[in-house]
PDB file of C-alpha atoms in Angstrom:
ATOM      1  CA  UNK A   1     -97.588  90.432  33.551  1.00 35.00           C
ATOM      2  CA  UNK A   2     -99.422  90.138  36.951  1.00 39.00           C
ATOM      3  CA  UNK A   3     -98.879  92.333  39.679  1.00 41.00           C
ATOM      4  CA  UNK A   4     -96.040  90.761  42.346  1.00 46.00           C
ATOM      5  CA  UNK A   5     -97.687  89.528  45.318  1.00 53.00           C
ATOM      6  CA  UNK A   6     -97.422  91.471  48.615  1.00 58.00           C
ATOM      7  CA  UNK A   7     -95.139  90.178  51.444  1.00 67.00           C
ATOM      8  CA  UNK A   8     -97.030  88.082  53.788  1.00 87.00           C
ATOM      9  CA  UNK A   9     -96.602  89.087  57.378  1.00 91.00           C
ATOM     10  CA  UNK A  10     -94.274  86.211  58.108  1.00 93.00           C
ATOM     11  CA  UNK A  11     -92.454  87.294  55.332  1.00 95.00           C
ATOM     12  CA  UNK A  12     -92.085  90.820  57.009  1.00 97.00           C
ATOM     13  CA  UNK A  13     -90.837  89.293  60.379  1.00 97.00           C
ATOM     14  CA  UNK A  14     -88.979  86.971  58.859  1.00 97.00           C
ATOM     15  CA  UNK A  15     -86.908  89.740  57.148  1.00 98.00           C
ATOM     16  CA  UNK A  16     -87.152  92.232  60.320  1.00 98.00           C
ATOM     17  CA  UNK A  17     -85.792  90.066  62.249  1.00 98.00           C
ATOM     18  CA  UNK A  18     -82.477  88.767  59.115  1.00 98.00           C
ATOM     19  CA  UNK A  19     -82.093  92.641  59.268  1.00 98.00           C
ATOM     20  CA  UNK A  20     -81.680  93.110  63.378  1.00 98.00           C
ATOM     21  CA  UNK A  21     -79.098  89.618  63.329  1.00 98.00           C
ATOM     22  CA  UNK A  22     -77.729  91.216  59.770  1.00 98.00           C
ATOM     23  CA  UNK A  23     -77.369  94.531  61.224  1.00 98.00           C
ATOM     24  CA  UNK A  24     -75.628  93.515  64.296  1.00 98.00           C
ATOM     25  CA  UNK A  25     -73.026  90.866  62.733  1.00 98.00           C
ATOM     26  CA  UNK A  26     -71.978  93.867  60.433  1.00 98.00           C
ATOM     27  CA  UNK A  27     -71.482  96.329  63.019  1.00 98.00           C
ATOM     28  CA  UNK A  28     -68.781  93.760  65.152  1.00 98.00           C
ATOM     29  CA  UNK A  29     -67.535  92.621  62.341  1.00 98.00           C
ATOM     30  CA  UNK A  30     -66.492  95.831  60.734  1.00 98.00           C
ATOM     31  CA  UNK A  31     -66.175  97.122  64.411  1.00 98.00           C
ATOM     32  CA  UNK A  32     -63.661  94.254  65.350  1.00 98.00           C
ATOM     33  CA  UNK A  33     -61.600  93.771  62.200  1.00 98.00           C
ATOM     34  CA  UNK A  34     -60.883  97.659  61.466  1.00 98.00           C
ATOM     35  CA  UNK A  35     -61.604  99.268  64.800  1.00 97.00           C
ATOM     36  CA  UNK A  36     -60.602  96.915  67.788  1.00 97.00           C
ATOM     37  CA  UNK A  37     -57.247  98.086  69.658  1.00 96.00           C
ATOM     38  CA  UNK A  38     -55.979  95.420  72.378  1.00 96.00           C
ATOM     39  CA  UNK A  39     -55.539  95.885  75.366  1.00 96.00           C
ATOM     40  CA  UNK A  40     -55.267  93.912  78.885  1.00 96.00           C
ATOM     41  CA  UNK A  41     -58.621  96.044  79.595  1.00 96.00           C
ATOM     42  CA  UNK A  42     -60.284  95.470  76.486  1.00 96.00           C
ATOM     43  CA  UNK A  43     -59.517  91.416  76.411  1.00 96.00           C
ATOM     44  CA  UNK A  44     -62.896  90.728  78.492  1.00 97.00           C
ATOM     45  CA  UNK A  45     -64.835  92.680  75.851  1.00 97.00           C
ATOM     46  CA  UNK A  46     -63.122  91.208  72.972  1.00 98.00           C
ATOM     47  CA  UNK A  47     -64.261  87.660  74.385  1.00 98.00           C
ATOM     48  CA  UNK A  48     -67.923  88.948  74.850  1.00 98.00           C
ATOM     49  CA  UNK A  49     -68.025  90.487  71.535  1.00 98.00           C
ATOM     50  CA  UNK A  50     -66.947  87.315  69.720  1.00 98.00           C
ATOM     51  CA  UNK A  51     -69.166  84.825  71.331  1.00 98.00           C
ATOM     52  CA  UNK A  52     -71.974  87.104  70.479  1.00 98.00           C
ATOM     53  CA  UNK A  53     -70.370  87.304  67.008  1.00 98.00           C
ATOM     54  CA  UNK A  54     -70.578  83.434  66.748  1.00 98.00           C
ATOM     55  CA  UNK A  55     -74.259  83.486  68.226  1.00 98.00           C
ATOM     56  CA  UNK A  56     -74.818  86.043  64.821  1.00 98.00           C
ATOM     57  CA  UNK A  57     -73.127  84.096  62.585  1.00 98.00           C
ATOM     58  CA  UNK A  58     -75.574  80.921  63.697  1.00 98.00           C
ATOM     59  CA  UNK A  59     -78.247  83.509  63.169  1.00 98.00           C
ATOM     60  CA  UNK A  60     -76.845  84.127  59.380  1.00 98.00           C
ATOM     61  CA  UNK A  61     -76.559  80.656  58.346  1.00 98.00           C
ATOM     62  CA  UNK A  62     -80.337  79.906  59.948  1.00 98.00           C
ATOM     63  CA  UNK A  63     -81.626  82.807  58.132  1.00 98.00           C
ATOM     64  CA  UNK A  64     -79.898  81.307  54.588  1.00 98.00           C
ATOM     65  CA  UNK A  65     -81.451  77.946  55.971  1.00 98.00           C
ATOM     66  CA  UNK A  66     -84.810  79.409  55.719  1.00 98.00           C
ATOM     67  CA  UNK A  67     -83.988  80.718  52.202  1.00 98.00           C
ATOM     68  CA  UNK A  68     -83.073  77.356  50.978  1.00 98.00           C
ATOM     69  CA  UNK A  69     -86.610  76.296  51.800  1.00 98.00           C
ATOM     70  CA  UNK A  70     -88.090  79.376  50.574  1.00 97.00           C
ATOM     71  CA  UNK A  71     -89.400  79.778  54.029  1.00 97.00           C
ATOM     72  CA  UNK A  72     -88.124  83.535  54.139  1.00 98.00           C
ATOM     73  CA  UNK A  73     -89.739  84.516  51.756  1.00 96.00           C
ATOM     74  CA  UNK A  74     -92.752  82.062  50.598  1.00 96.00           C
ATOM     75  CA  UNK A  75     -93.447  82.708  46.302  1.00 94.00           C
ATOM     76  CA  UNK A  76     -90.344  84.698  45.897  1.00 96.00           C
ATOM     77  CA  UNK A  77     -88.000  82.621  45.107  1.00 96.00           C
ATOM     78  CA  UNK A  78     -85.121  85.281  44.116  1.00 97.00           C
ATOM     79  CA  UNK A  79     -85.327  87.546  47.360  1.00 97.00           C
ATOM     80  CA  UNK A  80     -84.796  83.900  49.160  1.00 98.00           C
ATOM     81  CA  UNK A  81     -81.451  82.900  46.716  1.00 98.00           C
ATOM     82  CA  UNK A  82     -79.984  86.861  47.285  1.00 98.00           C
ATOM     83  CA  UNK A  83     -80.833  86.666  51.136  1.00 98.00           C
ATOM     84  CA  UNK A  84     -79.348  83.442  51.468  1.00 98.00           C
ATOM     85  CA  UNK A  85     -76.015  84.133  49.087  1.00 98.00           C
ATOM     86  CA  UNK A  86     -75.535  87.352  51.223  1.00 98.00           C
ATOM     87  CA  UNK A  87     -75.934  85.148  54.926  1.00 98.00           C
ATOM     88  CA  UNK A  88     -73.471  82.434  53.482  1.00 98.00           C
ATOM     89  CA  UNK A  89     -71.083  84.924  51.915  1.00 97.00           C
ATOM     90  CA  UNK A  90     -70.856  87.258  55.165  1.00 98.00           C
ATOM     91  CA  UNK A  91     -71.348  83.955  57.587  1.00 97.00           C
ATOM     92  CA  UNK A  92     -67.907  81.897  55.886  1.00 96.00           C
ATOM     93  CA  UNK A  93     -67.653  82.504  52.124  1.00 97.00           C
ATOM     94  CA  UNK A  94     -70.262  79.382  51.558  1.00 96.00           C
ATOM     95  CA  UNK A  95     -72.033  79.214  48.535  1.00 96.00           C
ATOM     96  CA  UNK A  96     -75.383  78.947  48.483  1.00 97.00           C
ATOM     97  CA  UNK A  97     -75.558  77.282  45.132  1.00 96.00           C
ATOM     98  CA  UNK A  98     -73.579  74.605  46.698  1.00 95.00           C
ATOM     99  CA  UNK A  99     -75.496  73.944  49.869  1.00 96.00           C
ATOM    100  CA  UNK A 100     -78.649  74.096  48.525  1.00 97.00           C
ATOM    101  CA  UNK A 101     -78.970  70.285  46.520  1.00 96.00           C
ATOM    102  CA  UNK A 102     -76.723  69.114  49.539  1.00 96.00           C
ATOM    103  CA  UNK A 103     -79.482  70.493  52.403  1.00 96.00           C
ATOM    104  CA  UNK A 104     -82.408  68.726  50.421  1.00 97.00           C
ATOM    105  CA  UNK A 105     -80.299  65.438  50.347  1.00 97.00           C
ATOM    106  CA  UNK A 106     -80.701  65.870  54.051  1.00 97.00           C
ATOM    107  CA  UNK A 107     -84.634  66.263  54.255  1.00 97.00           C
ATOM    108  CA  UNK A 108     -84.986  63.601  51.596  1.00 97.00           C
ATOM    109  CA  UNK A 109     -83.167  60.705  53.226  1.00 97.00           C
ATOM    110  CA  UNK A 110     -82.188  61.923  56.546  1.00 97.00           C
ATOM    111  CA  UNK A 111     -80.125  59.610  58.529  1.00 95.00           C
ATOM    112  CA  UNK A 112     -79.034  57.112  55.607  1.00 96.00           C
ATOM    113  CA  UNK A 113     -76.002  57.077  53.729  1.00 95.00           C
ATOM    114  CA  UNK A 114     -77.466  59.345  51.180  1.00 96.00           C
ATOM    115  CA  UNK A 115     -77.905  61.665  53.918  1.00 97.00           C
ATOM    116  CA  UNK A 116     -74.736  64.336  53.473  1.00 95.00           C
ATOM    117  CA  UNK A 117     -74.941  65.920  56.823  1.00 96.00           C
ATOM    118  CA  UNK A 118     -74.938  62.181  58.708  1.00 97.00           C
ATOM    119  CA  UNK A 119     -72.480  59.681  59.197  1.00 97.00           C
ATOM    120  CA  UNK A 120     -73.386  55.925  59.178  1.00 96.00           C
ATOM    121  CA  UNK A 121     -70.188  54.758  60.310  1.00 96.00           C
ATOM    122  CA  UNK A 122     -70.305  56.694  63.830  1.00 96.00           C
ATOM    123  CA  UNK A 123     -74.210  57.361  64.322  1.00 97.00           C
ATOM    124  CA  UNK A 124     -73.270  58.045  68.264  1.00 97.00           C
ATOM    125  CA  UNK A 125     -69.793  59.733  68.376  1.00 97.00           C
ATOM    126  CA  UNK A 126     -69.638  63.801  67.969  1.00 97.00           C
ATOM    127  CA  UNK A 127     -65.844  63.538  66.755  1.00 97.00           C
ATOM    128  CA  UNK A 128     -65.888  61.054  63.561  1.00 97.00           C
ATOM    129  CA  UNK A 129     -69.194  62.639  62.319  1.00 97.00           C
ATOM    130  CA  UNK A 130     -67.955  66.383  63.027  1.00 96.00           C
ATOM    131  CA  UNK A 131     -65.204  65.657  60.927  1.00 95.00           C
ATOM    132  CA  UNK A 132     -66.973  64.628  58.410  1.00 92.00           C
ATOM    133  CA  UNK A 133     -69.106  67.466  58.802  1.00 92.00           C
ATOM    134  CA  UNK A 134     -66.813  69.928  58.064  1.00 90.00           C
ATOM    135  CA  UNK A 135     -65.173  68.694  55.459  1.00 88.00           C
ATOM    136  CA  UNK A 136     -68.194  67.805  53.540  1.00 85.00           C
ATOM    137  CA  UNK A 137     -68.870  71.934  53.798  1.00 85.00           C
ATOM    138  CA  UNK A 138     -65.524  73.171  53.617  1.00 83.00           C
ATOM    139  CA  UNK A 139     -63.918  73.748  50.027  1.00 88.00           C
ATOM    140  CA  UNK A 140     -60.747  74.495  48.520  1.00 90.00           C
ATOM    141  CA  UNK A 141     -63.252  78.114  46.800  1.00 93.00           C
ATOM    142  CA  UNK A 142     -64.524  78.593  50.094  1.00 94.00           C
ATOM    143  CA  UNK A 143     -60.674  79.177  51.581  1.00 93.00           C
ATOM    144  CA  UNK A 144     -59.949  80.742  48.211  1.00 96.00           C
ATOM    145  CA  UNK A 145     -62.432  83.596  49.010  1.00 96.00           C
ATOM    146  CA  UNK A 146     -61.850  84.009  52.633  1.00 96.00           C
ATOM    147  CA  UNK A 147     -58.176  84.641  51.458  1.00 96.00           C
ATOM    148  CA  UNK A 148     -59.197  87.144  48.600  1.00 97.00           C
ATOM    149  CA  UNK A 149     -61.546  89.058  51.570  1.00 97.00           C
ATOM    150  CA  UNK A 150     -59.113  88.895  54.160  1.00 97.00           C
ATOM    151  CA  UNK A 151     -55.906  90.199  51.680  1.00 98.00           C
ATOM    152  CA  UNK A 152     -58.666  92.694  50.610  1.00 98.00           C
ATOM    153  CA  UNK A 153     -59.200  93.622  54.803  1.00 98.00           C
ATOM    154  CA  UNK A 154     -55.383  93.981  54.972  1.00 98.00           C
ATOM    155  CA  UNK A 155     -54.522  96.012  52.550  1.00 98.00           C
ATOM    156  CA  UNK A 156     -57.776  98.470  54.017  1.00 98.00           C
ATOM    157  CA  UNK A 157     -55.701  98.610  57.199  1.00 97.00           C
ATOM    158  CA  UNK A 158     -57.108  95.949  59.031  1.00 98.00           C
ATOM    159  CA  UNK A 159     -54.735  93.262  61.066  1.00 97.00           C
ATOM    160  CA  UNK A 160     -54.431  89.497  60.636  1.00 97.00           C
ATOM    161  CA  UNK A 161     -55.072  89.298  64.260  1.00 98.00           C
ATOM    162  CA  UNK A 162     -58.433  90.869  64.250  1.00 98.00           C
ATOM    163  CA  UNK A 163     -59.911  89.341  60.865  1.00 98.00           C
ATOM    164  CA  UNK A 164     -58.870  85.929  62.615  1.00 98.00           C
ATOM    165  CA  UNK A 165     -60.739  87.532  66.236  1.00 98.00           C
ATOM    166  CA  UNK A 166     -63.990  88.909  64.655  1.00 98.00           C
ATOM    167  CA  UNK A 167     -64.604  86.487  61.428  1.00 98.00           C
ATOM    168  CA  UNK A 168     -62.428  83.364  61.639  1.00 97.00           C
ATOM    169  CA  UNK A 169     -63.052  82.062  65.106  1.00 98.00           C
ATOM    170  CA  UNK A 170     -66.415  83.413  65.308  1.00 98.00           C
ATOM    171  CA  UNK A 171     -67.081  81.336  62.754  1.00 97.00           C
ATOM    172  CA  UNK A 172     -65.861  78.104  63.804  1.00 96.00           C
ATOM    173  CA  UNK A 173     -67.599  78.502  66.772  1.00 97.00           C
ATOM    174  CA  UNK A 174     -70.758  78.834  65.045  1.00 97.00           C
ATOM    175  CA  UNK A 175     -69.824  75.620  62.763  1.00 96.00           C
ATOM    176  CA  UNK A 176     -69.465  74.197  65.966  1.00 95.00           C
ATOM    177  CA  UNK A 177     -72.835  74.964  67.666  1.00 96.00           C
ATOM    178  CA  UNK A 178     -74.905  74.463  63.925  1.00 96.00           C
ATOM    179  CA  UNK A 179     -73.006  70.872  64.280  1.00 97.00           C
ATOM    180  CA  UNK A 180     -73.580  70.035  67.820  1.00 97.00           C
ATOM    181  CA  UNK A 181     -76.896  71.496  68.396  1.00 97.00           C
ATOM    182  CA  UNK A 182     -78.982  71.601  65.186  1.00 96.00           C
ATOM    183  CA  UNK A 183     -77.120  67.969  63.345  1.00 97.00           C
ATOM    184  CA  UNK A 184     -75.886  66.118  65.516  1.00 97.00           C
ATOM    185  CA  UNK A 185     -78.080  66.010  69.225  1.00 96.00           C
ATOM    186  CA  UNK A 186     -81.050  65.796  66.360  1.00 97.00           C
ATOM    187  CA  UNK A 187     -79.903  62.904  64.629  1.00 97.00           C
ATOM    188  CA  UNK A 188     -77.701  60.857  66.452  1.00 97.00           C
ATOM    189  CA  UNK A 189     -78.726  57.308  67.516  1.00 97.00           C
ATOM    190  CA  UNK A 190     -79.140  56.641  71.016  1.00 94.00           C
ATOM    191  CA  UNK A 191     -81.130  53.770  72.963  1.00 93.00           C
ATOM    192  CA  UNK A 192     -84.548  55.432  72.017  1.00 91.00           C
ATOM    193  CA  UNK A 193     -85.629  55.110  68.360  1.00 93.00           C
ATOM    194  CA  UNK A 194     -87.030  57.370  66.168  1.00 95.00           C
ATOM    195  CA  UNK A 195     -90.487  58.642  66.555  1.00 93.00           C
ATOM    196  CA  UNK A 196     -90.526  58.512  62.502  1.00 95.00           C
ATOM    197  CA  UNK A 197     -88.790  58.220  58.770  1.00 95.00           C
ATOM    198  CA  UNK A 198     -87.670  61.325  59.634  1.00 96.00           C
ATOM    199  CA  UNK A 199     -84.852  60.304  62.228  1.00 97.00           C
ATOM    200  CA  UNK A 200     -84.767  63.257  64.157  1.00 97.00           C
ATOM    201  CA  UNK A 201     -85.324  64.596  67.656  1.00 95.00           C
ATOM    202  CA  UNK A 202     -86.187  67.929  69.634  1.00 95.00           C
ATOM    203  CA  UNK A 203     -85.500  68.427  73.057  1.00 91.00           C
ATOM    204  CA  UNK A 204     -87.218  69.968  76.255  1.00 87.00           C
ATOM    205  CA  UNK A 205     -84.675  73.214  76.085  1.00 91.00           C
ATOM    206  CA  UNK A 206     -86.723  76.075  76.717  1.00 91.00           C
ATOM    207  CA  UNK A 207     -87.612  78.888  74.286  1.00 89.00           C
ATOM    208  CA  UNK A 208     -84.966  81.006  75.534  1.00 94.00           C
ATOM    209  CA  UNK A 209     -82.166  78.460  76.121  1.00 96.00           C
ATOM    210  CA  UNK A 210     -83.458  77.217  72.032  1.00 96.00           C
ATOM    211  CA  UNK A 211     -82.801  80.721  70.518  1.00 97.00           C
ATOM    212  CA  UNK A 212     -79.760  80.765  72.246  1.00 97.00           C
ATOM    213  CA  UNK A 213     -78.384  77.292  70.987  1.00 96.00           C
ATOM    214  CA  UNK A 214     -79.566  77.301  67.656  1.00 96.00           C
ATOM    215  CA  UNK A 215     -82.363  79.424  67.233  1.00 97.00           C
ATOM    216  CA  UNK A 216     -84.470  77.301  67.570  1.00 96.00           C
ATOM    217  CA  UNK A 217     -83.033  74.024  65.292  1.00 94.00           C
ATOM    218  CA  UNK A 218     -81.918  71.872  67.817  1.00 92.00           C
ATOM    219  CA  UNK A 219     -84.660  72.595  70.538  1.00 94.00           C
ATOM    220  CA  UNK A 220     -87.475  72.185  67.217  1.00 96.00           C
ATOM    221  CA  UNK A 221     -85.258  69.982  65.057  1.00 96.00           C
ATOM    222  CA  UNK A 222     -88.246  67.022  64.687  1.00 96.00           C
ATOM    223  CA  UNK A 223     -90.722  70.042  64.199  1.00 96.00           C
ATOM    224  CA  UNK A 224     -88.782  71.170  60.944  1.00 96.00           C
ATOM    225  CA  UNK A 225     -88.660  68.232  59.457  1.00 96.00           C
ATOM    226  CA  UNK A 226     -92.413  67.977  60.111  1.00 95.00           C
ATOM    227  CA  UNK A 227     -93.206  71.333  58.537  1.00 95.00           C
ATOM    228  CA  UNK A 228     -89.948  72.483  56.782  1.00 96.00           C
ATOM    229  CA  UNK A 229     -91.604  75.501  55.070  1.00 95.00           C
ATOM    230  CA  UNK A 230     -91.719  77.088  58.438  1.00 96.00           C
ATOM    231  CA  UNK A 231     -89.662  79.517  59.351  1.00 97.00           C
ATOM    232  CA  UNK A 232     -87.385  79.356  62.140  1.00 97.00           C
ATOM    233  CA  UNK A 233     -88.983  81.916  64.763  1.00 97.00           C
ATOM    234  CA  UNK A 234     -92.477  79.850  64.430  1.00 96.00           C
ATOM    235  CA  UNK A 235     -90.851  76.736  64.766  1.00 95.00           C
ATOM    236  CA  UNK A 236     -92.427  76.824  68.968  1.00 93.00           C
ATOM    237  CA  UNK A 237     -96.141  76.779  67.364  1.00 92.00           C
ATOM    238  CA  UNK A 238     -95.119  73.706  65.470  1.00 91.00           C
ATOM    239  CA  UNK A 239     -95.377  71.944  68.463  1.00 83.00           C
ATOM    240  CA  UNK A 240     -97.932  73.215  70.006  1.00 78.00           C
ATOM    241  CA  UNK A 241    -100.230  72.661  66.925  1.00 73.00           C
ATOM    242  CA  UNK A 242     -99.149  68.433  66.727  1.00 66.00           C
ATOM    243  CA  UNK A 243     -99.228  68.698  70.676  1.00 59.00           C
ATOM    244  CA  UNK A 244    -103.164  69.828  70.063  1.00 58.00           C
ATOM    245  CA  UNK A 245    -103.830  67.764  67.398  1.00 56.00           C
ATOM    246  CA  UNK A 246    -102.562  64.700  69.345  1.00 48.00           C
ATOM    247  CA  UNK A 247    -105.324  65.274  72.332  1.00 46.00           C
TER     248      UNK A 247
END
């Protein structure tokens, strides 16, 4: 048998920087759902905490997005399917078995009706296609295992009220921004057409405001789809490499 390759360095920042968002997520969610005592005081803090908790959980499911192009970790293809079963799992009880085929249906006919995550019937309304959205993600196992976890919290000592504060909303939110920011800005039809087959767009956000948004996937959407084997943090240099090829 030959000897297992070494990580590459992008593979090593790649996985410093799942452990930092991994790390994090785990310490409010534990934090929140077992430790968190209300309070009039504490309400301000509980509202920071969970909007950073939904930035994180963004963070999870573009880490697992990475994994389902073998981006995180390039030649290994187990390390990417455990990394990005453990992001989905902790993120919302997804399976990554599940979204995988349906993610690649994307990249191979984006914008068409064979494209899962698009919706040909309301190319320029948010509401229609978010619907459709979510319940194209959302299944009747997924709920199923949330319950399991959450009867599992309970009977731990944790309160409805905070599993629904630190993992349920949190959450949604991040559905929310992966939605708005990284599916449907991209992809949705608008007066200007398409610079390609592709069928997607960036925007001018900057680097900061990207990360922020959707680390990166809304800001750099048209740049993944260019080069989808790149992992989200060098998504920036995409750009800048078609931007210097283009002089």
């Amino acid at each position: 048998m030959p000897p297992a390759s070494k990580p590459s360095r992008d593979t090593l920042v790649s996985a410093l920087l799942a452990g930092a968002i991994g790390a994090a997520w785990l310490l409010i969610h534990l934090g929140g759902i077992f430790l968190w005592r209300w309070s009039t005081a504490t309400a301000p803090l509980a509202v920071l905490l969970i909007v950073t908790q939904a930035w994180l959980s963004t963070g999870l499911f573009i880490i697992a997005h990475d994994c389902m192009h073998g981006s995180f970790a390039p030649g290994h293809a187990r390390a990417n399917r455990i990394v990005g079963t453990l992001c989905l799992g902790a993120y919302a009880a997804l399976s990554f078995r599940a979204l995988y085929p349906k993610h690649h249906a994307h990249h191979a006919a984006p914008g068409t009706d064979r494209d899962p995550d698009f919706h040909v019937g309301a190319p320029r309304r948010a509401l229609p296609w978010f619907v459709r959205f979510f319940s194209g993600y959302y299944t009747h196992g997924q709920i199923a295992r949330i319950t399991l976890a959450a009867i599992l919290y309970m009977l731990l000592g944790a309160s409805l009220v905070n599993i629904v504060a630190f993992w349920a909303v949190p959450a949604l939110v991040a559905l929310a921004q992966l939605f708005f920011f990284g599916t449907f800005l991209p992809h949705r039809h608008d007066d200007t057409p398409f610079a390609d087959h592709h069928k997607a767009r960036s925007n001018a956000l900057s680097p900061l405001a990207s990360i922020a948004t959707c680390f990166h996937f809304g800001a750099y959407h048209h740049e993944h789809h260019l080069s989808p084997q790149t992992p989200w943090w060098r998504l920036p240099g995409v750009r800048e490499h078609v931007s210097q090829a283009l002089r």
